Short mmCIF file of C-alpha atoms in Angstrom, two decimals:
data_model
loop_
_atom_site.label_atom_id
_atom_site.label_comp_id
_atom_site.label_asym_id
_atom_site.label_seq_id
_atom_site.Cartn_x
_atom_site.Cartn_y
_atom_site.Cartn_z
CA MET A 28 111.15 87.67 70.86
CA VAL A 29 114.20 89.71 70.78
CA TYR A 30 114.14 93.37 72.25
CA VAL A 31 115.99 95.99 70.06
CA VAL A 32 117.85 98.95 71.39
CA ALA A 33 119.43 101.66 68.90
CA ASN A 34 123.29 102.31 69.30
CA ASP A 35 122.10 105.50 71.15
CA GLY A 36 120.30 103.15 73.87
CA GLN A 37 116.72 104.16 72.71
CA PRO A 38 114.63 101.05 72.33
CA LEU A 39 113.22 100.12 69.33
CA MET A 40 110.13 97.54 68.24
CA PRO A 41 111.01 93.88 68.94
CA THR A 42 111.61 91.44 66.38
CA GLU A 43 110.92 87.73 65.93
CA ARG A 44 113.35 87.32 63.01
CA HIS A 45 116.06 85.16 64.77
CA GLY A 46 117.92 84.26 61.83
CA LYS A 47 118.67 87.84 60.90
CA VAL A 48 119.45 88.38 64.73
CA CYS A 49 122.13 85.45 64.50
CA ARG A 50 123.40 87.12 61.46
CA MET A 51 123.94 90.41 62.73
CA LEU A 52 125.70 89.31 65.73
CA ARG A 53 128.23 87.42 63.96
CA SER A 54 128.89 90.22 61.46
CA GLY A 55 129.38 92.56 64.21
CA MET A 56 126.26 94.60 63.07
CA ALA A 57 124.83 94.07 66.69
CA LYS A 58 125.80 93.00 70.07
CA VAL A 59 124.04 91.41 73.27
CA ILE A 60 123.55 93.51 75.94
CA LYS A 61 121.14 91.58 78.42
CA LYS A 62 120.30 87.71 78.05
CA CYS A 63 116.96 87.67 79.84
CA PRO A 64 115.41 89.06 78.27
CA PHE A 65 117.29 88.69 75.41
CA THR A 66 118.30 92.28 73.94
CA ILE A 67 120.62 93.46 71.42
CA GLN A 68 121.78 96.84 70.81
CA LEU A 69 122.62 97.98 66.83
CA GLN A 70 126.10 98.96 66.09
CA TYR A 71 124.93 101.22 63.21
CA GLU A 72 122.27 104.12 62.61
CA SER A 73 118.85 103.13 62.07
CA GLU A 74 115.33 104.55 61.33
CA ARG A 75 113.13 105.02 64.34
CA ASN A 76 109.82 103.54 63.12
CA VAL A 77 108.25 102.49 66.26
CA GLN A 78 104.19 101.84 67.31
CA PRO A 79 102.66 102.86 70.21
CA VAL A 80 103.11 100.55 73.05
CA SER A 81 101.11 100.34 76.47
CA LEU A 82 102.33 99.29 79.51
CA GLY A 83 99.84 97.83 81.85
CA VAL A 84 101.16 97.45 85.78
CA ASP A 85 98.92 95.38 88.37
CA ALA A 86 100.34 96.58 91.23
CA GLY A 87 100.34 94.25 94.29
CA SER A 88 101.93 93.79 97.97
CA LYS A 89 103.12 90.29 96.73
CA HIS A 90 102.97 90.49 93.39
CA ILE A 91 103.41 92.85 90.15
CA GLY A 92 101.79 92.31 86.92
CA ILE A 93 103.57 93.52 83.92
CA SER A 94 102.35 93.63 80.27
CA ALA A 95 103.29 95.56 77.50
CA THR A 96 101.03 95.64 74.08
CA THR A 97 100.72 97.30 71.00
CA LYS A 98 96.66 97.17 69.37
CA THR A 99 97.19 93.57 68.03
CA LYS A 100 100.07 91.98 70.19
CA VAL A 101 101.68 91.06 73.40
CA LEU A 102 105.49 92.27 73.26
CA TYR A 103 106.00 91.68 76.92
CA GLU A 104 104.63 89.61 79.69
CA SER A 105 105.91 88.82 83.24
CA ASP A 106 104.99 88.32 87.09
CA VAL A 107 107.48 89.72 89.49
CA GLU A 108 107.47 88.51 93.11
CA LEU A 109 108.19 90.92 96.10
CA ARG A 110 110.62 90.54 98.83
CA ASP A 111 109.09 90.06 101.91
CA ASP A 112 112.19 89.28 104.32
CA ILE A 113 113.07 93.04 104.97
CA VAL A 114 111.28 93.31 107.90
CA LYS A 115 112.77 90.48 109.70
CA LEU A 116 116.22 91.43 108.29
CA LEU A 117 115.68 94.64 110.12
CA ALA A 118 114.83 93.40 113.44
CA THR A 119 117.53 91.25 113.10
CA ARG A 120 120.04 93.80 112.80
CA ARG A 121 118.29 95.96 115.58
CA GLN A 122 118.55 93.13 117.86
CA LEU A 123 122.62 92.69 116.66
CA ARG A 124 123.52 96.38 117.29
CA ARG A 125 121.60 96.49 120.64
CA SER A 126 123.62 93.83 122.04
CA ARG A 127 127.03 95.40 120.83
CA ARG A 128 126.13 98.73 122.34
CA SER A 129 125.45 97.25 125.36
CA ARG A 130 128.74 95.50 125.54
CA LYS A 131 131.04 98.10 124.16
CA THR A 132 129.40 101.49 124.72
CA ARG A 133 127.40 100.94 127.98
CA TYR A 134 127.06 104.11 129.43
CA ARG A 135 127.02 106.11 126.15
CA PRO A 136 124.09 108.58 126.39
CA ALA A 137 120.97 107.89 124.65
CA ARG A 138 121.05 109.00 120.86
CA PHE A 139 117.53 108.35 119.72
CA ASP A 140 115.79 111.66 120.34
CA ASN A 141 118.29 113.54 118.26
CA ARG A 142 117.05 111.29 114.95
CA LYS A 143 114.64 113.13 112.58
CA ARG A 144 112.93 111.44 109.72
CA LYS A 145 112.90 113.41 106.33
CA GLU A 146 109.44 114.52 104.88
CA GLY A 147 107.59 111.51 103.48
CA TRP A 148 109.49 108.94 104.94
CA LEU A 149 108.07 105.62 104.43
CA ALA A 150 109.04 102.56 106.49
CA PRO A 151 112.00 100.21 104.93
CA SER A 152 109.63 97.43 103.83
CA ILE A 153 107.13 99.77 102.14
CA GLN A 154 109.89 101.79 100.45
CA GLN A 155 111.58 98.61 98.97
CA LYS A 156 108.14 97.08 97.39
CA ILE A 157 107.37 100.51 96.07
CA GLY A 158 110.75 100.73 94.64
CA SER A 159 110.58 97.19 93.00
CA HIS A 160 107.67 98.79 91.36
CA LEU A 161 109.38 101.57 89.71
CA THR A 162 112.51 99.43 88.86
CA VAL A 163 110.39 96.91 87.14
CA VAL A 164 108.38 99.76 85.09
CA ALA A 165 111.85 101.38 83.98
CA ASN A 166 113.28 98.13 83.19
CA VAL A 167 110.38 97.67 80.73
CA CYS A 168 110.74 100.96 79.22
CA LYS A 169 114.52 100.38 78.60
CA ILE A 170 113.53 97.67 76.02
CA LEU A 171 110.45 98.98 74.49
CA PRO A 172 109.25 102.26 73.20
CA ILE A 173 106.61 102.57 76.12
CA ASN A 174 104.47 105.56 75.66
CA GLN A 175 101.69 105.10 77.83
CA ILE A 176 101.45 103.77 81.04
CA ILE A 177 98.41 102.26 82.93
CA VAL A 178 98.75 101.73 86.61
CA GLU A 179 96.15 99.55 88.29
CA THR A 180 95.60 100.11 92.14
CA ALA A 181 93.10 99.62 94.60
CA SER A 182 91.79 101.51 97.95
CA PHE A 183 90.47 99.99 100.82
CA ASP A 184 88.44 101.21 103.59
CA ILE A 185 90.04 98.98 106.47
CA GLN A 186 86.97 100.66 109.20
CA LYS A 187 84.39 99.64 106.48
CA ILE A 188 85.91 96.19 106.27
CA LYS A 189 85.27 95.57 109.88
CA ASN A 190 82.29 97.29 110.57
CA PRO A 191 80.23 97.46 107.41
CA GLU A 192 77.70 99.89 109.15
CA ILE A 193 80.18 102.29 109.88
CA GLN A 194 79.43 105.89 109.10
CA GLY A 195 80.40 109.71 109.79
CA ILE A 196 81.86 110.42 113.31
CA GLU A 197 82.27 106.60 113.97
CA TYR A 198 85.50 106.71 111.94
CA GLN A 199 87.22 108.56 114.94
CA GLN A 200 85.85 106.42 117.48
CA GLY A 201 87.81 103.19 117.25
CA GLU A 202 88.32 100.40 118.98
CA GLN A 203 90.87 102.03 121.56
CA MET A 204 89.07 105.03 122.38
CA ASP A 205 89.22 106.22 126.09
CA PHE A 206 92.05 103.70 126.60
CA TRP A 207 95.67 104.87 127.78
CA ASN A 208 97.79 102.33 125.58
CA VAL A 209 97.20 99.51 123.84
CA ARG A 210 97.85 97.52 127.17
CA GLU A 211 94.78 98.80 128.95
CA TYR A 212 92.75 97.84 125.68
CA VAL A 213 93.62 94.22 125.67
CA PHE A 214 93.33 93.57 129.57
CA PHE A 215 89.56 94.95 128.98
CA ARG A 216 88.97 93.22 125.57
CA ASP A 217 89.79 89.92 127.53
CA GLY A 218 88.16 90.70 130.94
CA HIS A 219 91.03 91.26 132.80
CA THR A 220 91.25 87.27 132.26
CA CYS A 221 93.92 84.89 131.27
CA GLN A 222 92.66 83.34 127.92
CA CYS A 223 94.81 80.14 128.49
CA CYS A 224 93.68 79.02 132.10
CA LYS A 225 90.39 81.41 132.41
CA GLY A 226 91.77 82.26 135.94
CA ARG A 227 92.48 78.25 137.03
CA SER A 228 95.56 79.21 138.44
CA LYS A 229 94.76 82.02 140.87
CA ASP A 230 97.61 84.21 139.52
CA LYS A 231 96.67 87.98 139.74
CA ILE A 232 99.76 89.13 137.70
CA LEU A 233 98.63 89.54 134.08
CA ASN A 234 100.94 90.03 130.85
CA VAL A 235 100.24 90.79 127.42
CA HIS A 236 101.43 87.97 125.24
CA HIS A 237 102.53 88.11 121.62
CA ILE A 238 100.27 85.50 119.56
CA GLU A 239 103.20 86.19 116.75
CA SER A 240 106.38 87.31 117.37
CA ARG A 241 106.72 91.12 117.75
CA LYS A 242 109.11 90.87 114.65
CA ILE A 243 106.46 89.55 112.23
CA GLY A 244 103.07 90.39 113.79
CA GLY A 245 103.59 93.90 115.43
CA ASN A 246 102.11 95.29 118.59
CA ALA A 247 98.45 95.57 116.96
CA PRO A 248 95.80 94.59 119.47
CA ASN A 249 94.62 91.55 116.94
CA ASN A 250 98.21 90.37 117.78
CA LEU A 251 98.05 90.33 121.52
CA ILE A 252 96.37 88.43 124.11
CA THR A 253 96.02 88.38 128.01
CA LEU A 254 98.18 85.46 129.66
CA CYS A 255 98.81 85.23 133.74
CA GLU A 256 102.14 85.16 134.63
CA THR A 257 102.01 81.36 135.23
CA CYS A 258 101.01 80.44 132.04
CA HIS A 259 103.13 83.02 130.30
CA LYS A 260 106.21 81.61 131.87
CA GLY A 261 105.07 77.91 130.91
CA TYR A 262 104.34 78.69 127.60
CA HIS A 263 108.10 80.30 127.24
CA ASN A 264 109.54 77.33 129.03
CA GLY A 265 107.32 74.75 126.54
CA THR A 266 105.26 73.60 129.22
CA VAL A 267 101.90 75.31 128.70
CA ILE A 268 100.16 75.33 125.28
CA LEU A 269 97.84 77.97 124.02
CA PRO A 270 94.21 76.72 122.84
CA LYS A 271 93.64 76.31 119.41
CA ASN A 272 90.92 78.79 119.30
CA ILE A 273 93.01 81.41 119.80
CA LYS A 274 93.98 83.38 116.53
CA ARG A 275 95.15 86.58 115.62
CA GLY A 276 92.17 87.51 113.34
CA MET A 277 92.01 89.41 110.36
CA GLN A 278 95.24 91.39 108.92
CA PHE A 279 94.96 94.53 106.92
CA LYS A 280 99.01 94.41 106.23
CA ASP A 281 98.26 94.47 102.23
CA ALA A 282 95.71 96.62 102.13
CA ALA A 283 97.86 99.23 104.06
CA PHE A 284 99.97 99.33 101.87
CA MET A 285 97.87 99.22 98.53
CA GLY A 286 96.51 102.92 100.09
CA ILE A 287 100.35 103.88 100.82
CA MET A 288 101.77 102.72 96.95
CA ARG A 289 98.91 104.68 95.34
CA TRP A 290 100.17 107.75 96.07
CA ALA A 291 103.78 107.13 96.41
CA PHE A 292 103.94 105.39 92.61
CA THR A 293 102.14 108.09 91.21
CA MET A 294 104.31 110.57 92.55
CA HIS A 295 107.30 109.02 91.00
#
């Protein structure tokens, strides 16, 4: 299928008459403006007889499904895979900048208190995914006369997933209620006991250890466990291995993204 654009840039109905397209390109009546998907632009005035085309968008945190159809025919389909390396790249950049500042401007006063986030700020990883959704839709609208866009989104109740019986005021009484910080909650949850040696090392100094790297897993309680000083140093030295039954548990990054994306996508 060849997508057609008028001489003023407005999209027309695509065609499957490949022979006619070849003749128009050879005679100069049309030119190629995009090879994937193959799109031509007419070099003369033409009629604007177009059919209603609906664009369906299956939004997601890892993939985007796109389908443009008329009442009887599918005109465009694609599955777009989203990037998942934004967090790693930003964390690497932060480490490099911090290292450079400590070398070059060791005595410079702190400036992070002067920063202020704009209203409607979103995390860069989320902003990139939402931007990808908008870009994909805009690219389809450039080659097809879309008159209706249908976006499939979902809303997740994360607290309900964790506890199906939760209701009312219990939503305000989370697992970290009455604790000073995440560190104190993790110690309490693990019984102030090393989860590796179970106290056999007799080391009274406890540390909070990330199961996955903080760069990837963050500081959520389900990514933290209690280790004594001996096991903690031994793990980083390669002499201690964490038990296999220690797992991070359920992750809700995708569900949280879909909840944010519902509003950010429709606002644009």
